[in-house]
mmCIF file of C-alpha atoms in Angstrom:
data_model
loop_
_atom_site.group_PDB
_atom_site.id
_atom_site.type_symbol
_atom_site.label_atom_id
_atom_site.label_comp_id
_atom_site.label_asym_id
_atom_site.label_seq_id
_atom_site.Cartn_x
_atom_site.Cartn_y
_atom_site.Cartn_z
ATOM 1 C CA UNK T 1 104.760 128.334 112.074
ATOM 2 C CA UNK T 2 106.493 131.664 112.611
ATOM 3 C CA UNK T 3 108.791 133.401 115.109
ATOM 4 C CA UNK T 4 107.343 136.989 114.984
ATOM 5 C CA UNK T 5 105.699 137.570 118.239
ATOM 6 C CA UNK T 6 102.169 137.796 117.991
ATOM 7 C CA UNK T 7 102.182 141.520 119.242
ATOM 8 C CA UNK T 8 104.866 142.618 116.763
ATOM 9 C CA UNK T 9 102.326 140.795 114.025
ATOM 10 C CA UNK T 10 99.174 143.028 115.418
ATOM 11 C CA UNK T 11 100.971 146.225 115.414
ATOM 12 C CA UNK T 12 102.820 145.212 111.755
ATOM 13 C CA UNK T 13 99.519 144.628 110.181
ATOM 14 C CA UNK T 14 97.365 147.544 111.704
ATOM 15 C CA UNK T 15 100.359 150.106 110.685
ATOM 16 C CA UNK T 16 100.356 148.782 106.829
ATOM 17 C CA UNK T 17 96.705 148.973 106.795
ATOM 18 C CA UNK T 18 96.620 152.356 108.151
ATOM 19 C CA UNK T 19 99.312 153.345 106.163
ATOM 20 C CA UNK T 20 97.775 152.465 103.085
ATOM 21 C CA UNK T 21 94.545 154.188 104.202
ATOM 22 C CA UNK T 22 96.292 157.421 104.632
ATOM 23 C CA UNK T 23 96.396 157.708 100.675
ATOM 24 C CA UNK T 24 92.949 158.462 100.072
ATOM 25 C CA UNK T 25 93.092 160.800 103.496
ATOM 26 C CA UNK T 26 95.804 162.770 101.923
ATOM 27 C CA UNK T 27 94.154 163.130 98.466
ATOM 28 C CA UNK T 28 91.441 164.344 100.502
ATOM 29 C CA UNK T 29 93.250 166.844 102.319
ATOM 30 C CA UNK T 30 94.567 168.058 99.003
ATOM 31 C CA UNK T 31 91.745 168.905 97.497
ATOM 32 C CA UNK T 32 90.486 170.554 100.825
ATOM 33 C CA UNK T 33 93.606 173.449 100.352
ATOM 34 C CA UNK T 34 93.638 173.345 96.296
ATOM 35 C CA UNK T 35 89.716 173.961 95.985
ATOM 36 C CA UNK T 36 90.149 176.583 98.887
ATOM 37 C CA UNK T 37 87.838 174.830 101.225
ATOM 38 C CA UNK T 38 88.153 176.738 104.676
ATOM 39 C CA UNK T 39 85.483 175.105 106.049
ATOM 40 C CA UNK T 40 87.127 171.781 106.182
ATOM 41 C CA UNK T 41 90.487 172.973 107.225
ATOM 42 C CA UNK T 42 90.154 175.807 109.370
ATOM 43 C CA UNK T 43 86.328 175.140 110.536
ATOM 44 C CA UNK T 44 85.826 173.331 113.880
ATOM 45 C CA UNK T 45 89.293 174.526 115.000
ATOM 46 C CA UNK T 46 90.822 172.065 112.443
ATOM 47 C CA UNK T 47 89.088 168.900 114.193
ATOM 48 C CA UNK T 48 88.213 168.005 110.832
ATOM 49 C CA UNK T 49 91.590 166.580 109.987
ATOM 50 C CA UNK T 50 91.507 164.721 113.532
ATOM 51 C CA UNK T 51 88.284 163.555 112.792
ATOM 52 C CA UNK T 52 89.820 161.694 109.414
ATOM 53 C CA UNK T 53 92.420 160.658 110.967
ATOM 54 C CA UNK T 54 89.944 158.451 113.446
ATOM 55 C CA UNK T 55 88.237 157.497 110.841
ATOM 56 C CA UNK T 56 90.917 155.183 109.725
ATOM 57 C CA UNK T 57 91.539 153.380 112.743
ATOM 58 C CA UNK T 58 87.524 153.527 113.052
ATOM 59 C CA UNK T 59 86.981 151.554 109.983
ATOM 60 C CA UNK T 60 90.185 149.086 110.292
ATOM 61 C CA UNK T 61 89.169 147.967 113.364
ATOM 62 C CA UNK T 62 85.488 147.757 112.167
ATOM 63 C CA UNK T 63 86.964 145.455 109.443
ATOM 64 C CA UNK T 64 88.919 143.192 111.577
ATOM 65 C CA UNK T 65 86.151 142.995 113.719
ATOM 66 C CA UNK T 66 83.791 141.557 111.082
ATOM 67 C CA UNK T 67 86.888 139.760 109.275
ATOM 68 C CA UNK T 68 86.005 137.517 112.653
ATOM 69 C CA UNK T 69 82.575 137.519 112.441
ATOM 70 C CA UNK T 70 82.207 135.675 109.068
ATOM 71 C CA UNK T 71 84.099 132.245 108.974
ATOM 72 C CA UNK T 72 84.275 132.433 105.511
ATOM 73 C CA UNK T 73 86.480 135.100 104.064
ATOM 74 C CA UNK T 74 84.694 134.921 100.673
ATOM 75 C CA UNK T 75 81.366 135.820 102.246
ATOM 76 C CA UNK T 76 82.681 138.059 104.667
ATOM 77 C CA UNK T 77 84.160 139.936 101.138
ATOM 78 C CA UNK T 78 81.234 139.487 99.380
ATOM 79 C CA UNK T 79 78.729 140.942 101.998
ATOM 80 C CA UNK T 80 79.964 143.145 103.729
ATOM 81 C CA UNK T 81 78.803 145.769 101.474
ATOM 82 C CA UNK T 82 75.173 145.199 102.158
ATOM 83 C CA UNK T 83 76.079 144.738 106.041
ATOM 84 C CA UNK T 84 77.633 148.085 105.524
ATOM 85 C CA UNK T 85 74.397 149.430 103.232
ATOM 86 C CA UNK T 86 72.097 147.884 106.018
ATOM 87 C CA UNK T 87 73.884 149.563 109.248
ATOM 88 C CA UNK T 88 73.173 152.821 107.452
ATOM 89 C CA UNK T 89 69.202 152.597 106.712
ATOM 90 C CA UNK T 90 68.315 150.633 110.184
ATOM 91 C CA UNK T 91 68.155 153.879 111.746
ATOM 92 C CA UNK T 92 65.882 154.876 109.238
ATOM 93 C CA UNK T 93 63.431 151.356 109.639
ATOM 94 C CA UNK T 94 63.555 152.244 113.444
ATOM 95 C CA UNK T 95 62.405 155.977 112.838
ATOM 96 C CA UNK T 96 59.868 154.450 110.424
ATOM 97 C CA UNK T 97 58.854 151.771 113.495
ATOM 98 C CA UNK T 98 59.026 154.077 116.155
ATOM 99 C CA UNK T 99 57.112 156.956 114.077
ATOM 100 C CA UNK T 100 54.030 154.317 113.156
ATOM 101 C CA UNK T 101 53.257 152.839 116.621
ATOM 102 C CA UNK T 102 53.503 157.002 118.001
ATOM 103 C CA UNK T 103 51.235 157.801 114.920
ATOM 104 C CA UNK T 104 48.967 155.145 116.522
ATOM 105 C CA UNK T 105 48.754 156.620 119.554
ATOM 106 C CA UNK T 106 48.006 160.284 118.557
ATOM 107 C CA UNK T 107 51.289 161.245 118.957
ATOM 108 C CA UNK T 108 54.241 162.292 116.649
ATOM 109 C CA UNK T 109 57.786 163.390 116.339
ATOM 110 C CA UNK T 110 59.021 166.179 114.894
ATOM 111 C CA UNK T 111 60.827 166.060 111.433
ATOM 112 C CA UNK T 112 64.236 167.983 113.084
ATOM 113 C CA UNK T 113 63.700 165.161 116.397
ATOM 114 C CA UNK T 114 63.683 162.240 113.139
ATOM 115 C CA UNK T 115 66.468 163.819 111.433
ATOM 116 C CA UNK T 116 68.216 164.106 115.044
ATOM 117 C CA UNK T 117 67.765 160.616 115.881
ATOM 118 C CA UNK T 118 68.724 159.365 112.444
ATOM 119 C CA UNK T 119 72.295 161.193 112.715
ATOM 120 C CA UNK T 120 72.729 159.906 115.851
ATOM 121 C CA UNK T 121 71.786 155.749 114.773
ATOM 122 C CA UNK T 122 74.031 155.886 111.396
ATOM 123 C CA UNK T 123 76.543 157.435 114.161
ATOM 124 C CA UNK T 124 76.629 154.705 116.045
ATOM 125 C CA UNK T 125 76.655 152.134 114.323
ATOM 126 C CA UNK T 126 78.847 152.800 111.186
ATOM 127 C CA UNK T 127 82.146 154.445 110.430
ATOM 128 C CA UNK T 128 81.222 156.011 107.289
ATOM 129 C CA UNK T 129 77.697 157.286 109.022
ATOM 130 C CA UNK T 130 80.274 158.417 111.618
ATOM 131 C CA UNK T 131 82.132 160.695 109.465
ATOM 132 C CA UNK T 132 79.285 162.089 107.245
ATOM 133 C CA UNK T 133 77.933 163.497 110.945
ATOM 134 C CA UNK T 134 81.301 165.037 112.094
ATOM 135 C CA UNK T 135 81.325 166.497 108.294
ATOM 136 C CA UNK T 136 77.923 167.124 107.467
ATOM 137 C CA UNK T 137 77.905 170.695 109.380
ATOM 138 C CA UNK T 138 81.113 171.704 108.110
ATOM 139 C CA UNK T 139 79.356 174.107 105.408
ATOM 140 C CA UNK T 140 76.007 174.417 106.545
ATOM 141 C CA UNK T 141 74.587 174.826 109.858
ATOM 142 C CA UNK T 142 71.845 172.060 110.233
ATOM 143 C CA UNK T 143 71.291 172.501 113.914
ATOM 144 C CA UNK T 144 68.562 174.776 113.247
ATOM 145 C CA UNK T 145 66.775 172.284 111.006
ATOM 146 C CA UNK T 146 68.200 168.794 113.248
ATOM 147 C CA UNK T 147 67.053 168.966 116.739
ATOM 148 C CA UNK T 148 69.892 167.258 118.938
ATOM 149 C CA UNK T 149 72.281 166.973 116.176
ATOM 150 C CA UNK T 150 75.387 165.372 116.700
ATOM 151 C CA UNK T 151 78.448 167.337 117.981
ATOM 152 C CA UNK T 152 82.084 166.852 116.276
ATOM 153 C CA UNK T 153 82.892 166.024 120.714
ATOM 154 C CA UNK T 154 80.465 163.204 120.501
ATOM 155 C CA UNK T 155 81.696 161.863 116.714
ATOM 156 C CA UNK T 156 85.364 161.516 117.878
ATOM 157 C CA UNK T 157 84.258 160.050 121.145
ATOM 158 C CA UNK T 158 82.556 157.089 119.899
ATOM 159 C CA UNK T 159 84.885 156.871 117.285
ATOM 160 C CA UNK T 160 87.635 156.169 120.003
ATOM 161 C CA UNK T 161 85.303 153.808 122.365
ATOM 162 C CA UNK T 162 83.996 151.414 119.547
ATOM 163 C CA UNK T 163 87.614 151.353 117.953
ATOM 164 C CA UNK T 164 88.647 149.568 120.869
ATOM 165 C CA UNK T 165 85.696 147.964 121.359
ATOM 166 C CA UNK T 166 86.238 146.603 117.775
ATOM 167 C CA UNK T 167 90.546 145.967 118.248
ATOM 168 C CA UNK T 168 90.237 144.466 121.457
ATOM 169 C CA UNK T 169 87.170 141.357 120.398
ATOM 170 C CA UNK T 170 89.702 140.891 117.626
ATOM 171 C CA UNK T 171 92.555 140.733 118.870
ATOM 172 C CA UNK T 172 91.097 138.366 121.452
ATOM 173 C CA UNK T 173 90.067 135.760 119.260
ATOM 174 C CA UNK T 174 92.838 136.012 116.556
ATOM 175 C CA UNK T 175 94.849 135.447 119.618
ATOM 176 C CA UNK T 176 92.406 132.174 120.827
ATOM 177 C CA UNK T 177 93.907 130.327 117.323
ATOM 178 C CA UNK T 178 97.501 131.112 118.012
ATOM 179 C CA UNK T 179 99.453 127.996 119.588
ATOM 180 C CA UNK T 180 102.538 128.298 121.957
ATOM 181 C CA UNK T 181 105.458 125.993 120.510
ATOM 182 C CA UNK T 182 107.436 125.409 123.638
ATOM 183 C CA UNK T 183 110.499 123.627 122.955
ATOM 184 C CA UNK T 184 110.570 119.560 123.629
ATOM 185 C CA UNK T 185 113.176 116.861 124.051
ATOM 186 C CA UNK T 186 112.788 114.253 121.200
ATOM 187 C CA UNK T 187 111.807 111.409 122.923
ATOM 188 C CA UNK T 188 113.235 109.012 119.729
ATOM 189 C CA UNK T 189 116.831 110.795 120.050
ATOM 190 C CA UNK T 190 119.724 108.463 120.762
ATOM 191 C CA UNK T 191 122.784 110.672 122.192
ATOM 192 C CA UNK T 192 124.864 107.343 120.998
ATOM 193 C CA UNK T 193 124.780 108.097 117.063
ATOM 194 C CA UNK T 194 126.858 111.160 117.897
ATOM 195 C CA UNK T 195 129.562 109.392 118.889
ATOM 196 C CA UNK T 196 129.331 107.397 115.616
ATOM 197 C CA UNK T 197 129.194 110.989 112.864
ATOM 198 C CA UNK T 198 132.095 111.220 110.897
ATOM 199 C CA UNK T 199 134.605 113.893 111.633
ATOM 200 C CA UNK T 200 133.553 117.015 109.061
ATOM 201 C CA UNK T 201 129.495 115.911 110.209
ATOM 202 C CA UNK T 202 130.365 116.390 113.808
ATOM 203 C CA UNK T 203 132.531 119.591 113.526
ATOM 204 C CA UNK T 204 129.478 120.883 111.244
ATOM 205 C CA UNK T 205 127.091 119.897 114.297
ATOM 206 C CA UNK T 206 129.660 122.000 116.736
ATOM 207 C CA UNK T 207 129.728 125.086 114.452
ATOM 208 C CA UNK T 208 126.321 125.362 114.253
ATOM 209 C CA UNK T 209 125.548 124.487 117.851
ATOM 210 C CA UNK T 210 127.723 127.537 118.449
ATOM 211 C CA UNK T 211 126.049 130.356 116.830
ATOM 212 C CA UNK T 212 123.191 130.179 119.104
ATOM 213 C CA UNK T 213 122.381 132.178 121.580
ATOM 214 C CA UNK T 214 118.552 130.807 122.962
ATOM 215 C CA UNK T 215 116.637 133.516 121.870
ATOM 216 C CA UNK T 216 116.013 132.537 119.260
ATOM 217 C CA UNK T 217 112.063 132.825 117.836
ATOM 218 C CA UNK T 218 112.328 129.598 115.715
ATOM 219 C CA UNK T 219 114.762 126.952 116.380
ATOM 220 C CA UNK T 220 114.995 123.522 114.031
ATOM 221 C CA UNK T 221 117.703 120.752 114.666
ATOM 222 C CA UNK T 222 118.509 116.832 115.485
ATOM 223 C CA UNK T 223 116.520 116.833 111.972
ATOM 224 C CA UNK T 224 117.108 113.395 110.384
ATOM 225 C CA UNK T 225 116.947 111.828 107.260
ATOM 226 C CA UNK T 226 114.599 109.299 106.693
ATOM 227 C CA UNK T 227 114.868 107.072 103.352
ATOM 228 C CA UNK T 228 112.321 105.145 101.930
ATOM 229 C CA UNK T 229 112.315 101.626 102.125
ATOM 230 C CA UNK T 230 113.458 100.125 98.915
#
């Protein structure tokens, strides 16, 4: 039971978490001004640093999303490494797929269509493949090698759509388990013991009574105390 609206709780949560993610982002950054790396900060018109900054909320809602996926936390702990590991190499299995049933036809793709398509799969459907593709062309140009590579545009766009995609399933469901208290009567209350509290327990009752205001997010009273039977 708590009186923090559930809303309050979200935003709370995601803030800390992307707070705390914003360490390793700044260390980053560091080291992108003291090793005098221009092609992180000043290539792609500085995109780079918007690009990180995505990246968090990319891979916090990723994590809540899964966090709902597993009903165990321990396995969802313990796996989601290799879910992670196995998100990045299923483009590669489908390339492999795709390039054997071509090859079985007569036909083929091209190593920079391959590399292309790869870029695009570990894209889509990891955070960590999504930031190696906004980054991978920061030093080199590998659109001459990578037919269709993809742009920084197209990074940060699905970045922002599957973010959401991820926040709003999660929020969804965490919000399926939450349960409105709405206040009751106490059918068991008798209004006559009042009349029978001694003097300092009834002006007690009255103080309290009058510090509140109803809006209050958790309200407890008419408690009782129950003894055990001897």
């Amino acid at each position: 039971v708590m009186g923090c609206d559930f809303r309050a709780y979200w935003i709370g949560t995601f803030i800390a978490d992307y707070i705390i993610m914003m360490i390793p982002i700044g260390v980053m950054w560091l080291t992108w001004f003291a090793g005098g790396m221009s092609d992180f900060y000043a290539g792609t018109s500085g995109l780079n640093f918007f690009v990180l900054l995505l990246f968090n909320v990319h891979l916090i809602s990723f994590s809540y999303f899964f966090s709902f996926i597993f009903a165990n936390p321990k396995s969802c702990i313990s796996l989601m490494p290799i879910v992670i590991i196995m998100l990045m190499i299923t483009p590669s299995i489908i390339i492999l797929i795709i390039t054997q049933i071509l090859s079985s036809a007569g036909a083929t793709i091209s190593p920079s269509a391959q590399g292309g398509i790869l870029l695009w799969g570990i894209m889509i459907l990891s955070p960590h493949g999504a930031l190696l593709s906004a980054l991978l062309n920061t030093t080199q140009n590998f659109s001459s090698l990578i037919s269709s590579f993809p742009p920084v545009g197209a990074v940060i766009a699905f970045q922002i759509v599957e973010s959401i995609a991820f926040l709003s399933y999660a929020y969804h469901v965490d919000s399926q388990s939450v349960a409105i208290l709405e206040p009751e009567e106490d059918p068991r209350f008798n209004p006559a013991v009042l009349s029978r509290l001694d003097e300092d327990v009834a002006a007690e009752r009255e103080r309290t009574l009058s510090t509140i205001g109803g809006n209050e997010p958790l309200r407890v009273e008419r408690l009782r105390k129950v003894f055990p039977p001897k």
